[in-house]
Coordinates of C-alpha atoms and ligand atoms in Angstrom, one line a residue:
X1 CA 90.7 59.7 54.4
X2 CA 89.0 57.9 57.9
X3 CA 89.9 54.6 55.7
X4 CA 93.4 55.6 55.8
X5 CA 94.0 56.8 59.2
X6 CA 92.0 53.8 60.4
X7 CA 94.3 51.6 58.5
X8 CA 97.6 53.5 60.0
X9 CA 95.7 53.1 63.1
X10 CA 95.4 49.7 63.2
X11 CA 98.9 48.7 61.8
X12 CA 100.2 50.8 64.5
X13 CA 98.7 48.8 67.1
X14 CA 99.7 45.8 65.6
X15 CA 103.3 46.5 65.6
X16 CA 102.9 47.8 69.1
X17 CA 104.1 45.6 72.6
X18 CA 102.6 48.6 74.9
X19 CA 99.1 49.9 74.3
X20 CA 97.2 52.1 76.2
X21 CA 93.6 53.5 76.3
X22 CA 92.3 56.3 77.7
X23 CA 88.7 56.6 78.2
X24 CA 86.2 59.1 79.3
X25 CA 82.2 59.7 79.5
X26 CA 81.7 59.6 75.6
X27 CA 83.1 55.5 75.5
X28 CA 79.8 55.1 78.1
X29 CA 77.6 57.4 76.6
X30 CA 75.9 54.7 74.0
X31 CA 75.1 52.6 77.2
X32 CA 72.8 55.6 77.8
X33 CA 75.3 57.6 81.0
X34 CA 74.7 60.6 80.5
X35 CA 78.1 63.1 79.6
X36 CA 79.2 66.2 81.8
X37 CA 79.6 68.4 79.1
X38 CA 77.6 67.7 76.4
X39 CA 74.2 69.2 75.6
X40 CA 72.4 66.7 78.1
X41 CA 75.2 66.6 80.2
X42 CA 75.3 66.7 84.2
X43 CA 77.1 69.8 84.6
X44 CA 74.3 71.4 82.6
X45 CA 71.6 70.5 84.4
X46 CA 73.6 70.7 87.6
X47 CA 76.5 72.8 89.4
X48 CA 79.1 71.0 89.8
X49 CA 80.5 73.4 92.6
X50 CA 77.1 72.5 94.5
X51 CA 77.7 68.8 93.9
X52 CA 81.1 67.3 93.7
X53 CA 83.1 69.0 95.9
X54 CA 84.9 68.4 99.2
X55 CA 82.9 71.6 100.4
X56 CA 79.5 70.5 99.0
X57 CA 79.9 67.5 101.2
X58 CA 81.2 69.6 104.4
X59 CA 78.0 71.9 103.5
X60 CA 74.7 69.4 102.6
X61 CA 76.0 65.5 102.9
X62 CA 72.4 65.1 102.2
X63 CA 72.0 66.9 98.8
X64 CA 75.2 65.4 97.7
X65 CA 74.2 61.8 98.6
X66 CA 70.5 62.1 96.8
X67 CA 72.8 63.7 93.4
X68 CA 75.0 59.9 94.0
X69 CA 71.8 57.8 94.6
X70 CA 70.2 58.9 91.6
X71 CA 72.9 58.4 89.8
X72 CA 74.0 54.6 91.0
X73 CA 70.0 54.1 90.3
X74 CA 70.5 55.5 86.9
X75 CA 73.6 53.2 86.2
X76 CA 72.4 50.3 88.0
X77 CA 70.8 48.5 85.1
X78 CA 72.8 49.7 81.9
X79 CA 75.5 47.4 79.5
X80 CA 78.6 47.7 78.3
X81 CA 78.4 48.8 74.9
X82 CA 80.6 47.4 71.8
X83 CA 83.2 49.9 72.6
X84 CA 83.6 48.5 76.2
X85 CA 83.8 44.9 74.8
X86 CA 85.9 45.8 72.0
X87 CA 88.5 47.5 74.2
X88 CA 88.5 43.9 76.6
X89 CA 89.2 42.4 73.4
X90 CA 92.5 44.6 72.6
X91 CA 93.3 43.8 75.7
X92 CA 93.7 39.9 74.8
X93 CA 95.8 40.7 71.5
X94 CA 98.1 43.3 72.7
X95 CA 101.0 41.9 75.0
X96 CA 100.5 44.7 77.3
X97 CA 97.2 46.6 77.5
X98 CA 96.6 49.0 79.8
X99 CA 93.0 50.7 80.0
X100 CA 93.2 54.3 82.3
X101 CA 89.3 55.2 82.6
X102 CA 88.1 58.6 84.4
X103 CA 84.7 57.0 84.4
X104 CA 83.5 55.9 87.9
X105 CA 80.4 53.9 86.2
X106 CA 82.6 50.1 86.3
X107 CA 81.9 49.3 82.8
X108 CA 85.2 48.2 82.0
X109 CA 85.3 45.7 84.2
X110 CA 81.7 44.6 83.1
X111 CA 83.1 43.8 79.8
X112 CA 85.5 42.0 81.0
X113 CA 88.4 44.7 80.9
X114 CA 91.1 43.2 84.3
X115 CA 93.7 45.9 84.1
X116 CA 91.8 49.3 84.8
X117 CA 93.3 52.0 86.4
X118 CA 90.0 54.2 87.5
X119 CA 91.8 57.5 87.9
X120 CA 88.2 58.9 89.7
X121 CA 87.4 56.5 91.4
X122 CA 83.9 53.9 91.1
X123 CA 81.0 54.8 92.1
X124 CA 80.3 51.2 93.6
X125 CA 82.8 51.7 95.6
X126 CA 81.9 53.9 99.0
X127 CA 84.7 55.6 101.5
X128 CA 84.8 56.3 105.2
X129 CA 84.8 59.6 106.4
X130 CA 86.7 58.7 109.2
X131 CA 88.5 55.8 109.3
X132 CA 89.0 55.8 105.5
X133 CA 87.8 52.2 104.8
X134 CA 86.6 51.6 101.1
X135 CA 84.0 48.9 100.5
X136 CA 82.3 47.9 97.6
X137 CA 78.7 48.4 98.1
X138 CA 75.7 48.1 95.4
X139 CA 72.8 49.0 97.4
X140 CA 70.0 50.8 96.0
X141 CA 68.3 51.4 99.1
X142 CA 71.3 53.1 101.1
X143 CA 69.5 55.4 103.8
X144 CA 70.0 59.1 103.2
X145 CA 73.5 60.1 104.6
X146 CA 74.9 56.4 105.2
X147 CA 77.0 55.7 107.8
X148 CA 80.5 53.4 108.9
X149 CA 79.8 49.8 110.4
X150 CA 82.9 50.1 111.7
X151 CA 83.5 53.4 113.2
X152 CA 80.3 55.0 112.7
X153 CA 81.3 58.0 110.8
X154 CA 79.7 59.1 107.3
X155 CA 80.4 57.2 104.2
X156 CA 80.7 59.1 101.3
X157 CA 81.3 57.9 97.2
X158 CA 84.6 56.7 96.6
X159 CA 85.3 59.2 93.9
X160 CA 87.2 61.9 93.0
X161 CA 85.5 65.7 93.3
X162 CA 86.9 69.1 92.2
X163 CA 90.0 70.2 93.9
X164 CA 91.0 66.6 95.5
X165 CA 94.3 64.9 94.8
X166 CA 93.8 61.5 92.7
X167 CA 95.4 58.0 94.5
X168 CA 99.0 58.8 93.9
X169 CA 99.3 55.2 92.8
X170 CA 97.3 55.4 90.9
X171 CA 98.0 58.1 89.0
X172 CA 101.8 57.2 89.5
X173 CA 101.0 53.7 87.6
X174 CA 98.6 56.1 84.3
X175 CA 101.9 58.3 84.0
X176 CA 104.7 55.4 83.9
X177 CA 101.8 53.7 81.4
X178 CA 101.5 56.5 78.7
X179 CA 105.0 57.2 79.2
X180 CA 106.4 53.8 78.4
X181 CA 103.4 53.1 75.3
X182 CA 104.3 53.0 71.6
X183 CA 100.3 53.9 71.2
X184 CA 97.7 56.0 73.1
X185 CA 94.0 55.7 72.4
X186 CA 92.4 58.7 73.7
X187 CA 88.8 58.2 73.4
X188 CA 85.5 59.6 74.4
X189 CA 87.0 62.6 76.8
X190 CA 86.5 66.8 76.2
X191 CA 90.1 67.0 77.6
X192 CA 89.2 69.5 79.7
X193 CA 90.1 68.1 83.8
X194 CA 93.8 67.4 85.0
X195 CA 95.3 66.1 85.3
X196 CA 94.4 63.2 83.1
X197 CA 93.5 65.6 80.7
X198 CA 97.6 66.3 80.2
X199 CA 98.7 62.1 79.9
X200 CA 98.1 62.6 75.8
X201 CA 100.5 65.1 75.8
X202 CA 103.3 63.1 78.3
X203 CA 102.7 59.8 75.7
X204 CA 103.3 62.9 73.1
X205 CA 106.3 63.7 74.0
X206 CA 107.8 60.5 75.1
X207 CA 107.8 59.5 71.5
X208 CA 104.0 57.5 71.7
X209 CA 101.5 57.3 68.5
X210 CA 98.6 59.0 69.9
X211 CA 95.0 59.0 68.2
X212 CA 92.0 60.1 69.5
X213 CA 88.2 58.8 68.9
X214 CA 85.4 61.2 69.8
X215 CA 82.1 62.5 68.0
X216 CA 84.0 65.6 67.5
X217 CA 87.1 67.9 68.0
X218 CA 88.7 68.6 71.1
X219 CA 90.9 71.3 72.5
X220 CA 93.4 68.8 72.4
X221 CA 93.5 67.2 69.1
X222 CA 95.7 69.5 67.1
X223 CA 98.3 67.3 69.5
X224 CA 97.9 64.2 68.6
X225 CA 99.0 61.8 65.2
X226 CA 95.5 61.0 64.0
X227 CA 91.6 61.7 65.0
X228 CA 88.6 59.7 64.0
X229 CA 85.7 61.5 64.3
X230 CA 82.3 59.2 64.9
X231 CA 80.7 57.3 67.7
X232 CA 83.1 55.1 70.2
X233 CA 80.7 52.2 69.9
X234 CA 81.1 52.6 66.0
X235 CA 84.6 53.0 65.9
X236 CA 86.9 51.1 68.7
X237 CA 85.4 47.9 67.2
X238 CA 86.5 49.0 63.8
X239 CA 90.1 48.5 65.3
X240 CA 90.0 45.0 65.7
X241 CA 88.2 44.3 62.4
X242 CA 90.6 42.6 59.7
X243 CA 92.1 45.3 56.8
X244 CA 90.5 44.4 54.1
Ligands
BJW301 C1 81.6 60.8 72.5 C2 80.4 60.2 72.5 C3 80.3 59.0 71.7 C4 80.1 62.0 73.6 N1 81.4 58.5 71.1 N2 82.7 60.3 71.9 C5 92.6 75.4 86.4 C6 91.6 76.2 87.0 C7 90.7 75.6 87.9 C8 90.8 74.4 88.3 C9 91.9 73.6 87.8 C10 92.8 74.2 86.9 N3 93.7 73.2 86.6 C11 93.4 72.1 87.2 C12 92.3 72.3 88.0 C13 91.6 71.4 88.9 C14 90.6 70.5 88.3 C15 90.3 70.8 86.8 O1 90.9 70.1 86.0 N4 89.4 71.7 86.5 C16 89.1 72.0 85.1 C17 87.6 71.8 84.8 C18 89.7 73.3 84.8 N5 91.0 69.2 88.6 C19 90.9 68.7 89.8 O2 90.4 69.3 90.7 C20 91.4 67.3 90.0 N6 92.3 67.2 91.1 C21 93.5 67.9 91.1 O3 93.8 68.6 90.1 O4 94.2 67.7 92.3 C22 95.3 68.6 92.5 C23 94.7 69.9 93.0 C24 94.2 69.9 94.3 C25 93.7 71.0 94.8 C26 93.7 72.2 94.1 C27 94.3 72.2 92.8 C28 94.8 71.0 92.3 C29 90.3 66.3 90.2 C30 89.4 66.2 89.1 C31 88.2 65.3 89.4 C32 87.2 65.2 88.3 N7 86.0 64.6 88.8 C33 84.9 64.4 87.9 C34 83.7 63.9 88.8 C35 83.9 62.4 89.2 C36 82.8 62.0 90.1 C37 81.4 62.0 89.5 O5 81.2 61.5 88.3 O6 80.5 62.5 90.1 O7 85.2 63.4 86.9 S1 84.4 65.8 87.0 C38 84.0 64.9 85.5 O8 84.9 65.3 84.5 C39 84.3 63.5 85.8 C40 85.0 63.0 84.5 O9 85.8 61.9 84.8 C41 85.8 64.2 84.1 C42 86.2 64.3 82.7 O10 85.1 64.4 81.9 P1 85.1 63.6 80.4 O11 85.1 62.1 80.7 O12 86.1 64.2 79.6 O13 83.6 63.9 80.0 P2 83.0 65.2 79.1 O14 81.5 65.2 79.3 O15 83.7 66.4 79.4 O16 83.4 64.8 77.6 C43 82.8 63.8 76.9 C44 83.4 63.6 75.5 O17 82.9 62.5 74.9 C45 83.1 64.8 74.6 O18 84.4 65.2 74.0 C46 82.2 64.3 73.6 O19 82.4 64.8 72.3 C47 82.5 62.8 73.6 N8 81.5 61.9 73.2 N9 79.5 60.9 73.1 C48 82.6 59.1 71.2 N10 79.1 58.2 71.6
ZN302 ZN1 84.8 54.1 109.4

């Protein structure tokens, strides 16, 4: 049966001009990030009301920063895993690939993945509080509430918490994506946070092939064509591999 659907699957995507992928924090999770939701995962250990949220920042900069510096120390030395590189690879035999990630961790790009739309942001990346730069800054050793060489006012992480709008273009360029693919890969994501949790559906009804790849079910895949059921780094790689 996952023989089968792999082998619809992958004829799909060979027939296809427009494909997209969708990824979330299970495509990362065998480079050892740790989930949200999962049994180990952040919002487990942590609130994420206390955390990643405009008002968390207002309230304790300081508490939010340490929460983003252990986390970019975390990240700092990990790989793509076979997933990542196998999705940078569909990007070269598909006419028009587009990768959507809600991860902030850059691992796309590390692979080699060029057309990413990060729909939260990157974690590299930090943001002026006041004069609304954005720089790309790796720094490990970033003092405790850094600050703007421009204007002076707090930088914060470039990514997006709990009750903030995404980049309109951003998002704007996702939509017109899944609504103009003849296949969506939904992989690695609980489906849970909008509004990218509601792009399968859009590629749904606008006529898309959609299959999604996770360890398990999801609230969301009674929607979709197909589900294969294993680990990401097991089974986007599988999608490139000759039918036997
Ligand atoms: C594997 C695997 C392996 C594991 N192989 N698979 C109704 C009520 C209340 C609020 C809302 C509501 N409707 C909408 C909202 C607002 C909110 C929202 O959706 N909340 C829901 C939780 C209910 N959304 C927002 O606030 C968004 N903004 C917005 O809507 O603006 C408009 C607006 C403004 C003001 C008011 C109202 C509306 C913004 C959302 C921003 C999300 N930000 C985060 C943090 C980013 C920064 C950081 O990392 O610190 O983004 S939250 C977190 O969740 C992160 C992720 O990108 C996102 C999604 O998580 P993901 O990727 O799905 O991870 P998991 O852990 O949930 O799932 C992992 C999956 O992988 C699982 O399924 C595993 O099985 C699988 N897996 N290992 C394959 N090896
Ligand atoms: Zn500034």
């Amino acid at each position: 049966m996952a023989a089968a659907a792999l082998s619809q699957l992958r004829e799909k995507i060979a027939r296809s001009q427009r494909v997209v992928a969708l990824t979330g924090a299970g495509i990362s999770a065998e480079s050892g990030v740790p989930t949200f939701r999962g049994q180990d995962g952040l919002w487990r250990q942590y609130r994420a009301v206390d955390l990643a949220t405009p008002q968390a920042f207002q309230r304790d900069p300081r508490l939010v920063w340490e929460f983003y510096q252990w986390r970019r120390r975390l990240l700092q030395p990990l790989k793509p895993n076979p997933a990542h590189l196998a999705l940078a690879a569909l990007e070269e035999a598909v006419p028009e690939f587009t990768l959507i990630t809600q991860n902030i961790d850059g691992l796309h790009a590390l692979a080699g993945s060029r057309r990413v739309l990060e729909l939260h942001g990157n974690i590299w990346h930090l943001r002026c509080t006041g004069c609304g730069v954005v720089r790309e800054d790796r720094r490990l050793d970033l003092p405790a509430l850094p600050t703007c060489a421009d204007c002076g006012a707090w930088l914060r992480p470039h990514v997006v918490w709990f009750g903030e709008m995404l980049d309109p273009e951003i998002l704007a360029a996702a939509v017109a994506a899944v609504e103009n693919c003849q296949v969506l890969l939904v992989i690695g994501t609980s489906g849970l946070v909008q509004p990218a949790a509601s792009l399968g559906r859009r590629a749904k009804q606008r006529g898309a092939f959609v299959a999604e790849l996770n360890l398990e079910p999801t609230p969301q895949s009674d929607l979709y064509d197909l589900a294969l059921h294993g680990r990401a780094g097991v089974l986007v790689p599988q999608l490139l591999e000759p039918e036997r």
